[in-house]
XYZ file of C-alpha atoms in Angstrom:
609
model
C -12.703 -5.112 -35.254
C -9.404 -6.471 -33.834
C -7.294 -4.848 -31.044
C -5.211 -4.196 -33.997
C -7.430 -2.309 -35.970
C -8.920 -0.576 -33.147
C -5.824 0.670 -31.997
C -5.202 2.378 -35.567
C -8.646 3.850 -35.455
C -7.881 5.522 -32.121
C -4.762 6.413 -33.164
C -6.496 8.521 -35.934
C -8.819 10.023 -33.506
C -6.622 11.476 -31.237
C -4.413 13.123 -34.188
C -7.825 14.405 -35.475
C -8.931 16.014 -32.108
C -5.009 17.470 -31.653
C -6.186 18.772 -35.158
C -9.371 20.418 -34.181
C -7.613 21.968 -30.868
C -5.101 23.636 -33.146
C -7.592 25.152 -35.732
C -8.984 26.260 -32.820
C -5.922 27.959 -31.126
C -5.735 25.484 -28.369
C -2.716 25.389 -26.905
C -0.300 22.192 -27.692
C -2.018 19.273 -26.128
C -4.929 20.885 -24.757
C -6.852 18.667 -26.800
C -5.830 15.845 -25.361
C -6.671 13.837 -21.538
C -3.824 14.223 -19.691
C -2.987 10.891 -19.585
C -2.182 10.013 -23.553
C 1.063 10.319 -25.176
C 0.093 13.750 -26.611
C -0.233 15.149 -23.001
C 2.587 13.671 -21.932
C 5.076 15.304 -24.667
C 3.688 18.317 -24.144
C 4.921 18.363 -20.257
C 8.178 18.012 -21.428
C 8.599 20.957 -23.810
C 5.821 23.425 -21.900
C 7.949 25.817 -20.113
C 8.707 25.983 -16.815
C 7.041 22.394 -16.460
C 9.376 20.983 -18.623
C 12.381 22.509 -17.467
C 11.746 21.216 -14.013
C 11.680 17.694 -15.396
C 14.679 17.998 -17.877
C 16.606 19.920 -15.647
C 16.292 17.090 -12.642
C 17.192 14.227 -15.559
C 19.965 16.181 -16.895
C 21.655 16.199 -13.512
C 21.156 12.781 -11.944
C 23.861 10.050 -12.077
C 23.099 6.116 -13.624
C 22.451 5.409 -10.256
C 19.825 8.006 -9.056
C 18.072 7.740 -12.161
C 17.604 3.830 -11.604
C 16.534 4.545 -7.972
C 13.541 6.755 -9.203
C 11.953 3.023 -10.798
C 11.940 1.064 -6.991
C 8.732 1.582 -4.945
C 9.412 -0.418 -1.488
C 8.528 -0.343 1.619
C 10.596 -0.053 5.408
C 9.470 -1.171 8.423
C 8.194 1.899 11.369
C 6.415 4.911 12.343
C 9.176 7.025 11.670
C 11.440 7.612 9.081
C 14.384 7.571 11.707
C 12.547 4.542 13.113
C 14.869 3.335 15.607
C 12.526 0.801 17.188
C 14.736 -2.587 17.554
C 12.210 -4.822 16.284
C 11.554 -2.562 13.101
C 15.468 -1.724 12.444
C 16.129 -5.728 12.615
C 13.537 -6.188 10.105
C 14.731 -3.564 7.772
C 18.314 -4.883 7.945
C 16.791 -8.310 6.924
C 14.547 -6.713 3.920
C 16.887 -4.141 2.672
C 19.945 -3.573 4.642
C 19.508 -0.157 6.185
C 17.691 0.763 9.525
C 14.917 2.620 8.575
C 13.182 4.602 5.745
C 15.076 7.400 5.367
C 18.189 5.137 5.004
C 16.396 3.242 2.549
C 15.398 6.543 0.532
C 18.966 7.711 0.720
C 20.651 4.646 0.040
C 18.551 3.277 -3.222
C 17.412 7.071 -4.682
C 14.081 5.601 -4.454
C 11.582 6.779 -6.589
C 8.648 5.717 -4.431
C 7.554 4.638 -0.757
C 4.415 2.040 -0.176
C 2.571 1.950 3.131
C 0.970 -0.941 4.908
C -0.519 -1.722 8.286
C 1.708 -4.469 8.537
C 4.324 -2.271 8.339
C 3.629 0.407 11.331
C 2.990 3.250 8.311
C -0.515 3.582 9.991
C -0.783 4.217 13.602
C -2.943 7.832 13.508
C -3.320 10.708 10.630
C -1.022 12.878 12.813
C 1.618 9.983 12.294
C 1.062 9.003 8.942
C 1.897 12.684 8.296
C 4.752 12.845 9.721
C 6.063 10.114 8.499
C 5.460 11.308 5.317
C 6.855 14.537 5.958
C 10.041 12.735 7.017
C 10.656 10.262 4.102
C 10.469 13.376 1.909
C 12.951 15.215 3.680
C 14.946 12.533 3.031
C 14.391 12.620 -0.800
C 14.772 16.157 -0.933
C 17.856 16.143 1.079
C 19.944 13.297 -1.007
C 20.523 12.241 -4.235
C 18.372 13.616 -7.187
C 16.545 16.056 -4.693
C 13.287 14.270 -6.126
C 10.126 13.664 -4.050
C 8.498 10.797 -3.517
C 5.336 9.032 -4.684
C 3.958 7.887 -1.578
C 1.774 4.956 -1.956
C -0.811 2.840 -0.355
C -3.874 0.581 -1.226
C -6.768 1.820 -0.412
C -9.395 0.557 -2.733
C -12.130 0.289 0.624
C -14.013 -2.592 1.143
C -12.051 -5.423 0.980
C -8.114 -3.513 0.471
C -8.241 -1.235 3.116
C -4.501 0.694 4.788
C -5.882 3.608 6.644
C -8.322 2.808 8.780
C -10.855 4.822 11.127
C -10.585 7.882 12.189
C -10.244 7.739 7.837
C -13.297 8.048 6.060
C -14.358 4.115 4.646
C -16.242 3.084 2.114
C -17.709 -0.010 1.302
C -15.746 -0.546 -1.853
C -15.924 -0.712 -5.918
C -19.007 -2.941 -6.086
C -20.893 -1.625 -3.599
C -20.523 1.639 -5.600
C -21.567 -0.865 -9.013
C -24.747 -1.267 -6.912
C -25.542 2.028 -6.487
C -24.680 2.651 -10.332
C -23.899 6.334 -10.051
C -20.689 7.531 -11.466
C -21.040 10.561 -9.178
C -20.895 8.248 -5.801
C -17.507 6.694 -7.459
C -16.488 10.450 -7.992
C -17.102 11.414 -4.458
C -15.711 8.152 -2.633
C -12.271 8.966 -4.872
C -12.329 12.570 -3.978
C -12.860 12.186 -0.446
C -10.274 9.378 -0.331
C -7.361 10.789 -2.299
C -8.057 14.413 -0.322
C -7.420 12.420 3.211
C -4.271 10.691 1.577
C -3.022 13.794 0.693
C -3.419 15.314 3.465
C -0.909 13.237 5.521
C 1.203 13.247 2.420
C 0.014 9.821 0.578
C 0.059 11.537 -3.269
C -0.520 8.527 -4.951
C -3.272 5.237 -4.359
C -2.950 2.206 -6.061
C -6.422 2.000 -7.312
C -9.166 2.049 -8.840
C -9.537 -1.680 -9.655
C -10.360 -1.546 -13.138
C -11.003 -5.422 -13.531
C -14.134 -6.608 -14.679
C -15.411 -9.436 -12.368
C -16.829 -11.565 -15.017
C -15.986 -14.853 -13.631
C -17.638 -15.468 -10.424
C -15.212 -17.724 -8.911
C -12.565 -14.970 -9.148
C -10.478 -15.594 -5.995
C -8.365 -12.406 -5.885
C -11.061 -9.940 -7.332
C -14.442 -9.894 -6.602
C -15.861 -7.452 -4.481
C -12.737 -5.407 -5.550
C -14.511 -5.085 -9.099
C -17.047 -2.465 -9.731
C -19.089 -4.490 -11.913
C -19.138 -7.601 -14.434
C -20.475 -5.103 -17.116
C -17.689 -3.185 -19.243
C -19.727 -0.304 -19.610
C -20.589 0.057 -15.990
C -16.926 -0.507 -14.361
C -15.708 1.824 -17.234
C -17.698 4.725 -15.808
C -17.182 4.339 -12.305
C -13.592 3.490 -13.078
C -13.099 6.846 -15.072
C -15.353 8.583 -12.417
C -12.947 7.803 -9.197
C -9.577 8.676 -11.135
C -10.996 12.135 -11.509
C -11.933 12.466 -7.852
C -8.702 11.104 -6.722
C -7.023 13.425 -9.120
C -9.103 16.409 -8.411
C -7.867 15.961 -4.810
C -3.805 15.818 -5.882
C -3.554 12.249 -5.422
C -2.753 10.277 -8.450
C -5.026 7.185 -9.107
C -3.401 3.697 -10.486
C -5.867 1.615 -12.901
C -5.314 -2.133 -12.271
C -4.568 -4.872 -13.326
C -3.833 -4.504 -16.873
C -4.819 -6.222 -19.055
C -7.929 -7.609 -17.218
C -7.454 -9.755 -13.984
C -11.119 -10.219 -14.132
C -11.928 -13.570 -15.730
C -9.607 -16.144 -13.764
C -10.211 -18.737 -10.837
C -6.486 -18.279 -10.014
C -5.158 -15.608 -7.545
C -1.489 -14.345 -8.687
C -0.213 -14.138 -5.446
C 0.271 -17.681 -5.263
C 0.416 -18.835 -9.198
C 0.225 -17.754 -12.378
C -2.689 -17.217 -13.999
C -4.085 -17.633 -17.868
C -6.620 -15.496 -19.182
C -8.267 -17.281 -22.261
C -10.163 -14.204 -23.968
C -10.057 -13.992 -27.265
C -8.604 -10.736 -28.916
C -12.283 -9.737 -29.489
C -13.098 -10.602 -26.249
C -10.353 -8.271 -24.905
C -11.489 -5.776 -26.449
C -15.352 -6.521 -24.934
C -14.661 -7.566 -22.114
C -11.165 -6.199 -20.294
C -10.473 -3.111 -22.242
C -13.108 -0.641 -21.619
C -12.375 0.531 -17.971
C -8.879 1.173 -18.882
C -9.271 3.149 -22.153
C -11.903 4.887 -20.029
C -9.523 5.485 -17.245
C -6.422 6.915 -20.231
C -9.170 9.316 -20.949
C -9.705 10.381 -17.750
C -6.081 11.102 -17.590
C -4.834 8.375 -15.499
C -1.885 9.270 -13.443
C -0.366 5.706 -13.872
C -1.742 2.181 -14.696
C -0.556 -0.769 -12.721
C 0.390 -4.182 -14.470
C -1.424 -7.719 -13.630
C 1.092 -10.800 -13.217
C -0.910 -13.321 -15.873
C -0.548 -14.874 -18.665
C -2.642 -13.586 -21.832
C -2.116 -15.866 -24.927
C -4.096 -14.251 -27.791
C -2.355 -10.927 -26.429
C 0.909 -12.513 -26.225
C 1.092 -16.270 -27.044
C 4.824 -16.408 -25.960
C 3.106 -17.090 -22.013
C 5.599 -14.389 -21.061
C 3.640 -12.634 -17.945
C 2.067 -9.481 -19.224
C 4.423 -7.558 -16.739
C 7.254 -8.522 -18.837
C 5.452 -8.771 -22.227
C 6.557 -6.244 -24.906
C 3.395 -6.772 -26.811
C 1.062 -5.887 -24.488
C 3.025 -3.553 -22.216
C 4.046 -1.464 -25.301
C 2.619 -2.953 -28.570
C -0.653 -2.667 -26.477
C -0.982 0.098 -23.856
C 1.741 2.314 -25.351
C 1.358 2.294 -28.823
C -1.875 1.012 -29.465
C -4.050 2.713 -26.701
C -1.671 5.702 -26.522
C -0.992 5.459 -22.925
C 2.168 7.533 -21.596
C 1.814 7.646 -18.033
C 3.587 5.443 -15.772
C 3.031 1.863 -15.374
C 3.968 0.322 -12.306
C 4.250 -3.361 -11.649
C 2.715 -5.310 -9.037
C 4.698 -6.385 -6.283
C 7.523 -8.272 -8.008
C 7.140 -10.463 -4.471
C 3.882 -12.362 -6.099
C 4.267 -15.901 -7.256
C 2.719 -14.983 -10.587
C 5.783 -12.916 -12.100
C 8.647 -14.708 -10.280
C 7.876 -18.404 -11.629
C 8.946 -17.726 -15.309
C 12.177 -15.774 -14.681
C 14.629 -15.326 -11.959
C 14.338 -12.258 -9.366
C 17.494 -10.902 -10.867
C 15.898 -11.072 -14.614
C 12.450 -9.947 -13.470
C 13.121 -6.019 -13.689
C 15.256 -5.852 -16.477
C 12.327 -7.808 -18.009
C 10.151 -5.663 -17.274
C 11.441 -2.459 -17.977
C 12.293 -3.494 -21.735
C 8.375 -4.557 -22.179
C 7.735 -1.079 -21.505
C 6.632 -0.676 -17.314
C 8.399 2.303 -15.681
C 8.186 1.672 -11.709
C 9.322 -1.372 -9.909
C 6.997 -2.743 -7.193
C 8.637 -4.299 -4.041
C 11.145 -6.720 -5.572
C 12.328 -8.937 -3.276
C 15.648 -8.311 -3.055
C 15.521 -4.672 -3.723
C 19.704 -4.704 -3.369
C 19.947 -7.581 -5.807
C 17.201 -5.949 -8.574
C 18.276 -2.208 -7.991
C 22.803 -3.475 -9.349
C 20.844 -6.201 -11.676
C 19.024 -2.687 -13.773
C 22.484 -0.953 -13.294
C 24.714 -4.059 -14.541
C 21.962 -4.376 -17.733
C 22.342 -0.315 -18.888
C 26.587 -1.191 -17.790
C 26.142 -4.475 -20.308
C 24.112 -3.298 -22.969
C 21.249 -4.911 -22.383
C 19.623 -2.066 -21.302
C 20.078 1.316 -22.658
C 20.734 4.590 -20.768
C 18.442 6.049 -23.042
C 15.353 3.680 -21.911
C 15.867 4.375 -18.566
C 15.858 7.938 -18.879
C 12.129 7.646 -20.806
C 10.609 5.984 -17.644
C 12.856 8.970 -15.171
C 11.151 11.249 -17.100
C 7.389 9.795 -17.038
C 8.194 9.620 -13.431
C 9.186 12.908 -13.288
C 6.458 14.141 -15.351
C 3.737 12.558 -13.440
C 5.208 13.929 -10.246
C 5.290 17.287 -11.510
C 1.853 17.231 -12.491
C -0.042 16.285 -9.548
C 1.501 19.078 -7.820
C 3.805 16.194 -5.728
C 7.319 18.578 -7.100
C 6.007 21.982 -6.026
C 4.455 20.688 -2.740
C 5.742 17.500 -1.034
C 4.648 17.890 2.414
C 1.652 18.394 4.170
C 0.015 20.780 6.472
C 0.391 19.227 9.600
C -1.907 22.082 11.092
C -4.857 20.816 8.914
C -4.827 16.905 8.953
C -6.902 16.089 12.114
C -9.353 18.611 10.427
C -9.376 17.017 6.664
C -9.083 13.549 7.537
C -12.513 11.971 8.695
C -14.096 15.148 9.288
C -18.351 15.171 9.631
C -18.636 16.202 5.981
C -16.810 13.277 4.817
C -18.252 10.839 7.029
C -21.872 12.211 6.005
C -21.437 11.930 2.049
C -19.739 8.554 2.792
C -23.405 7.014 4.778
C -25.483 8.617 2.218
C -23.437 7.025 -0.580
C -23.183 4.022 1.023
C -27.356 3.758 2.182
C -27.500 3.417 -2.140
C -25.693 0.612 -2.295
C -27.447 -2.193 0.010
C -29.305 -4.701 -1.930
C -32.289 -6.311 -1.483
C -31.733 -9.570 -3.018
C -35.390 -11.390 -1.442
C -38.182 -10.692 0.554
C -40.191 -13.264 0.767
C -43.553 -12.706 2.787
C -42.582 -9.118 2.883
C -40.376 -9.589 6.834
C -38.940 -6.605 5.488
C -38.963 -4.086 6.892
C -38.533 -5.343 10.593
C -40.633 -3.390 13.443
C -38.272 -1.513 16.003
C -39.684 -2.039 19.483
C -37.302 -3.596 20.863
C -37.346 -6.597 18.323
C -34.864 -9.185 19.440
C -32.311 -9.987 16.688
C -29.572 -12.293 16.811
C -26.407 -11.483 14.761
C -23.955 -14.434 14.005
C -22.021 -16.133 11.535
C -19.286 -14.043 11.359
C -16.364 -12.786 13.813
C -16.727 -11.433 17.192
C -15.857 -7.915 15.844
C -18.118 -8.351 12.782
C -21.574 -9.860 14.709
C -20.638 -7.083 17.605
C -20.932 -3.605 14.903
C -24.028 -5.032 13.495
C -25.464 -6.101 16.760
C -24.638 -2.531 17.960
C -26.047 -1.082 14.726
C -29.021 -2.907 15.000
C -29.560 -1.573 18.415
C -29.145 1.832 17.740
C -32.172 1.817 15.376
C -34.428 0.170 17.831
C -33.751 -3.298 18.087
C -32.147 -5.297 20.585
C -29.240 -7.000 19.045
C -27.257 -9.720 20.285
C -23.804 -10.987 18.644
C -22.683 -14.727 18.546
C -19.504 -15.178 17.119
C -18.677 -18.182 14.748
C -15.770 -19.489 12.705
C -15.440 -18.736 9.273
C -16.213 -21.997 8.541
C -19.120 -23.124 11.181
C -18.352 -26.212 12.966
C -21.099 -28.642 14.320
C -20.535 -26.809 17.451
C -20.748 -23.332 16.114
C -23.961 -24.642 14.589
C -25.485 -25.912 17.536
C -25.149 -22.709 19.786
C -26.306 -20.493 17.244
C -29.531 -22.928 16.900
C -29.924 -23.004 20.715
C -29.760 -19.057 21.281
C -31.771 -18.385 18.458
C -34.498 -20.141 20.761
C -35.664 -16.987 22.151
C -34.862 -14.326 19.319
C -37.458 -12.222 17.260
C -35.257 -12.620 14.265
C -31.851 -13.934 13.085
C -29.429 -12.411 11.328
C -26.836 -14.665 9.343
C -23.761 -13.291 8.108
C -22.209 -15.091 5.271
C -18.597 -14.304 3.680
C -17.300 -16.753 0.344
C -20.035 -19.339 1.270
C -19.119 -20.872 -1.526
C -15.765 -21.731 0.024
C -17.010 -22.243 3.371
C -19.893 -24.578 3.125
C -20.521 -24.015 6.796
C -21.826 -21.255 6.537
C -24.882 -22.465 4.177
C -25.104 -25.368 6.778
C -25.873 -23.174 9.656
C -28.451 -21.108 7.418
C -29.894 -24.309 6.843
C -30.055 -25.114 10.580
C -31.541 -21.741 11.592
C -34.383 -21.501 8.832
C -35.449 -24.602 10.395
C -36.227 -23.313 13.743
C -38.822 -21.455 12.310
C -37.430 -18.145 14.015
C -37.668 -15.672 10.985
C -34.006 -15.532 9.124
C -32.206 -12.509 7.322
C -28.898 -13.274 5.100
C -26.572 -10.846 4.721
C -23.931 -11.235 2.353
C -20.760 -9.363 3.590
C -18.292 -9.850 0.571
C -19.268 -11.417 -2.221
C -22.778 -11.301 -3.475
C -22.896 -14.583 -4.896
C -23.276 -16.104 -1.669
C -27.139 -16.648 -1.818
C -26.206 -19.056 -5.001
C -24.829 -21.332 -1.990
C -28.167 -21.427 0.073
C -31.081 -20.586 -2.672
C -33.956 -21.751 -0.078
C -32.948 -18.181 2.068
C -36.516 -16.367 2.053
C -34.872 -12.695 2.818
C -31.500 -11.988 1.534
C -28.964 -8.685 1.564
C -26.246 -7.925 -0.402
C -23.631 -5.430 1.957
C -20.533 -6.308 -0.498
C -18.135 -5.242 2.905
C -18.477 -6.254 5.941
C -16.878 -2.861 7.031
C -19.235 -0.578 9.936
C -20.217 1.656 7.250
C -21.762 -1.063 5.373
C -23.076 -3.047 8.136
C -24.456 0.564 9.789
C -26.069 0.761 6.314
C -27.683 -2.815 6.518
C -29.319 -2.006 9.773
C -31.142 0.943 8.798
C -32.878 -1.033 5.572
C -33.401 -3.938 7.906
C -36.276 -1.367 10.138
C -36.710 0.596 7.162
C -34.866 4.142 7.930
C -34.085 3.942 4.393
C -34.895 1.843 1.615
C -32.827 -0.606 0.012
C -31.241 1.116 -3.252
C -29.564 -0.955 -4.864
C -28.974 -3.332 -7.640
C -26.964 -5.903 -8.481
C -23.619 -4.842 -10.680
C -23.462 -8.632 -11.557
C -25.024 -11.656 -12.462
C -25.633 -14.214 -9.812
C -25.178 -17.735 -11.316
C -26.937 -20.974 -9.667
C -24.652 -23.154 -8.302
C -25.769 -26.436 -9.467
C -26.167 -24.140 -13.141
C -23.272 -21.926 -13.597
C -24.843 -20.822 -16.755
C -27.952 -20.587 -15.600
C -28.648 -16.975 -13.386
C -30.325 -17.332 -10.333
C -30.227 -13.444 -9.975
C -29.237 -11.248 -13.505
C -27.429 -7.832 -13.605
C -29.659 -5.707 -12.179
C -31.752 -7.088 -10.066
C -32.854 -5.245 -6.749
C -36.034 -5.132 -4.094
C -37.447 -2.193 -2.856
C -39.770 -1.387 -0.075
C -43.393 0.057 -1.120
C -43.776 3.602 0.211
């Protein structure tokens, strides 16, 4: 069936299950995941819920009401930030001092945090921070709160870092193939976001990695199966959202199947409609039934979805003709950062949001020139080209989502309680034991696995100093005696040689490999080691395709981060605390075969009790 026909069909579905609710006395909507169009409506005419949102549009100007699309970011710890170095660079980005300048100035809508950006120094700060910013929104304008924003997807896209709970990220949790570990890493996550007043996380990453030479995705994918990333995809946006902070599906419609990273290009996606349908679409219609706070659009071209090439960020037919009105999504839909190569190569920066908002997207993503895209949306609705009346449909999905999720009635957070939510022993606890079913035993040849304790000598390199150093430490604590060698990413000749001298008088080596594939180094100095005859463990610490780049490896790990949870986890199946869990959540092609699998779906090594 096409994406056509199968959007009539569902269509039909959901007016027969708003049926059902009603013959049996359901209230309006009740039927429905909160997420569809049905759910949606019914926020805006069920009572006090409604009036809240109707009663905030009704009394906003042109100009506040445009505000509530921009998500940006401003530079400092602070929302007064007056740090000299941070006020310089917010005069450069966007003209003001600080963030609650910003906030007051545009009538933003939304606030994104970085690292980069001093958002993250300590929970306590975060907090406050947050705390600040929505005093700000509170105290201006509309009288709106924010959505406060981040990335943290874990793994590879991680903000807020340690003392924060971690996680190894979406395909480690494909390994361990348990929708209940993706429920728990989302509900842990989103309850430490909210707790120092981040109400809204730009994942999960609902991609399906089905090309392995994905540059952008990868490890950020659950899974190259459809069914498998739709479960785990639908399983962490209930635990974000059954902690208060609303989860963002992305990329639609499928960033999965491209060797071309839209930060820097633009890519093409060559799917068939059929294949669409296969392939891309199941994690997201899985993630509208979940009830999907908002859905976040990928900056790519899509031909048999839209054969204009118009980026699907701007395309009508697959922003509305698609998500809206043929999956029945009416949530919000944020762009990605309108900064990325991939959306600003087709259209000017002053075009790019008026663009987008008439294919049917609702929130703005760090344009870069937010001064220049927030008067070019105000001179379209003064010109005609856009109409008042659109803009108010995306205010009010805004509006509607924020009311939801509790963001309207509560905006700040409990200062008293953060240090206490955020990284606390029960978090960190579920987070090992999720994370000890996710290591994958790849090879074993002769059965070195598991290592003896007893003070077995191990060598740790082929990765950074910090990197070698948490799994020499790790290997340590469980009865080894590890020692790190730092190399580049890349091994030199030199790197090569050191590594090959100090494993002279090692029990075992430990090689850490990263994108192998694009770092033939790295297969080079596996190469070099095996042939000392010193016994040698790989340990893939991103992608899991690296063993595909050095085949004649006897004993090989998958991690899938190279975070200290995952490493921590690594250690205790290399002397056998636990045993290795997991499976692979793709297919490992050969490299001199792409079509060929040198591992399939699937595939994992256990110990024998």
């Amino acid at each position: 069936m096409s994406v056509r026909g199968c959007g009539a069909l569902r269509r039909s579905m959901v007016a027969a299950t708003a049926a059902i609710g009603l013959l049996l006395g359901l209230p309006q909507g009740a039927a429905a995941g909160p997420g569809s169009a049905q759910d949606s409506q019914g926020g805006r005419d069920g009572g006090d819920k409604g009036r809240w949102v109707e009663g905030r549009l009704d009394a906003m100007t042109l100009e506040e009401k445009v505000g509530q699309l921009f998500v940006t970011y401003a530079y400092g710890e602070t929302a007064e930030d007056t740090d000299a170095d941070d006020v310089a660079r917010n005069r450069t980005w966007l003209g003001v001092d600080n963030g609650l300048q910003a906030v007051k100035k545009y009538h933003l809508g939304g606030v994104i945090y970085f690292a980069w950006t001093d958002s993250f120094q300590n929970p306590g700060q975060v907090a406050d921070l947050s705390d600040g910013l929505q005093r700000a929104a509170l105290g201006s304008g509309a009288q709106v709160p924010l959505l406060i924003s981040t990335d943290q997807e874990h793994g590879r896209v991680v903000r807020f870092g340690p003392p924060a709970t971690q996680f190894p990220g979406s395909m480690a949790l494909g390994a361990s193939g348990r929708p209940k570990d993706a429920y728990k890493a989302g509900r842990i996550s989103g309850t430490e976001l909210r707790a120092v007043g981040i109400n809204q996380d730009y994942a999960p990453v609902a991609d399906v990695n089905v090309n392995p030479m994905n540059p952008v995705i990868g490890v950020r994918s659950f899974s190259s199966d459809p069914q498998l990333a739709a479960d785990l995809t639908a399983a962490q946006v209930r635990g974000y959202q059954k902690a208060g902070t609303v989860a963002t599906a992305k990329h639609f419609p499928g960033h999965g199947d491209t060797d071309v990273d839209s930060h820097t290009d633009l890519p093409v996606i060559t799917h068939t409609e059929e294949e669409w349908e296969r392939l891309d679409a199941p994690p997201f219609r899985a993630a509208i039934d979940a009830g999907v706070g908002s859905i976040m659009t990928a900056h790519l071209q899509f031909p048999s979805l839209d054969p204009s090439g118009t980026p699907a960020t701007l395309s009508k037919p697959i922003m509305t003709g698609l998500l809206r009105e043929e999956m029945g999504y009416d949530g919000v839909v944020v762009t990605d950062s309108l900064a990325m190569a991939g959306v600003r190569k087709t259209y000017p920066d002053a075009e790019v949001p008026v663009r987008a908002l008439q294919a049917g997207v609702d929130m703005l993503l760090m344009p870069p020139n937010l001064d220049l895209a927030y008067r070019s949306v105000l001179a379209a609705v003064a010109s005609g080209e856009l109409t008042e009346d659109r803009v108010d449909t995306s205010v009010r999905r805004i509006l509607t989502l924020k009311q939801k999720q509790g963001i309207a009635d509560d905006p700040y957070t409990d200062r008293a309680a953060v240090d206490s939510v955020v990284g606390n022993a029960r978090h960190l606890e579920e987070a090992r034991t999720i994370t000890d079913r996710t290591t994958t035993l790849i090879k074993n040849d002769g059965g070195l696995l598991p290592l003896t304790a007893d003070g077995n000598r191990v060598l740790v390199t082929g990765s950074t100093a910090a990197v070698t150093q948490t799994l020499a430490g790790a290997v340590t604590a469980q009865g080894g005696t590890g020692t790190a060698l730092a190399t580049a990413a890349n091994p030199t000749t030199a790197d090569i040689a050191t590594a090959v001298t100090a494993a002279a008088g090692q029990d075992t080596v430990v090689v850490l490999t990263n994108s192998a594939r694009t770092n033939p180094g790295q297969a080079t100095l596996v190469q070099a080691l095996t042939a000392t005859g010193t016994p040698v463990v790989t340990i893939s610490v991103g992608v899991p395709y690296d063993i595909a780049s050095y085949p004649q490896a006897g004993v090989h790990l998958a991690a899938y981060s190279n975070n200290a949870i995952a490493l921590e986890s690594a250690a205790r199946v290399l002397f056998g605390k636990v045993s290795p869990r997991g499976s692979l959540p793709v297919s490992i092609p050969r490299a001199d075969a792409p079509g060929t699998a040198l591992f399939p779906f699937g595939h994992g090594l256990t110990y024998k009790n």
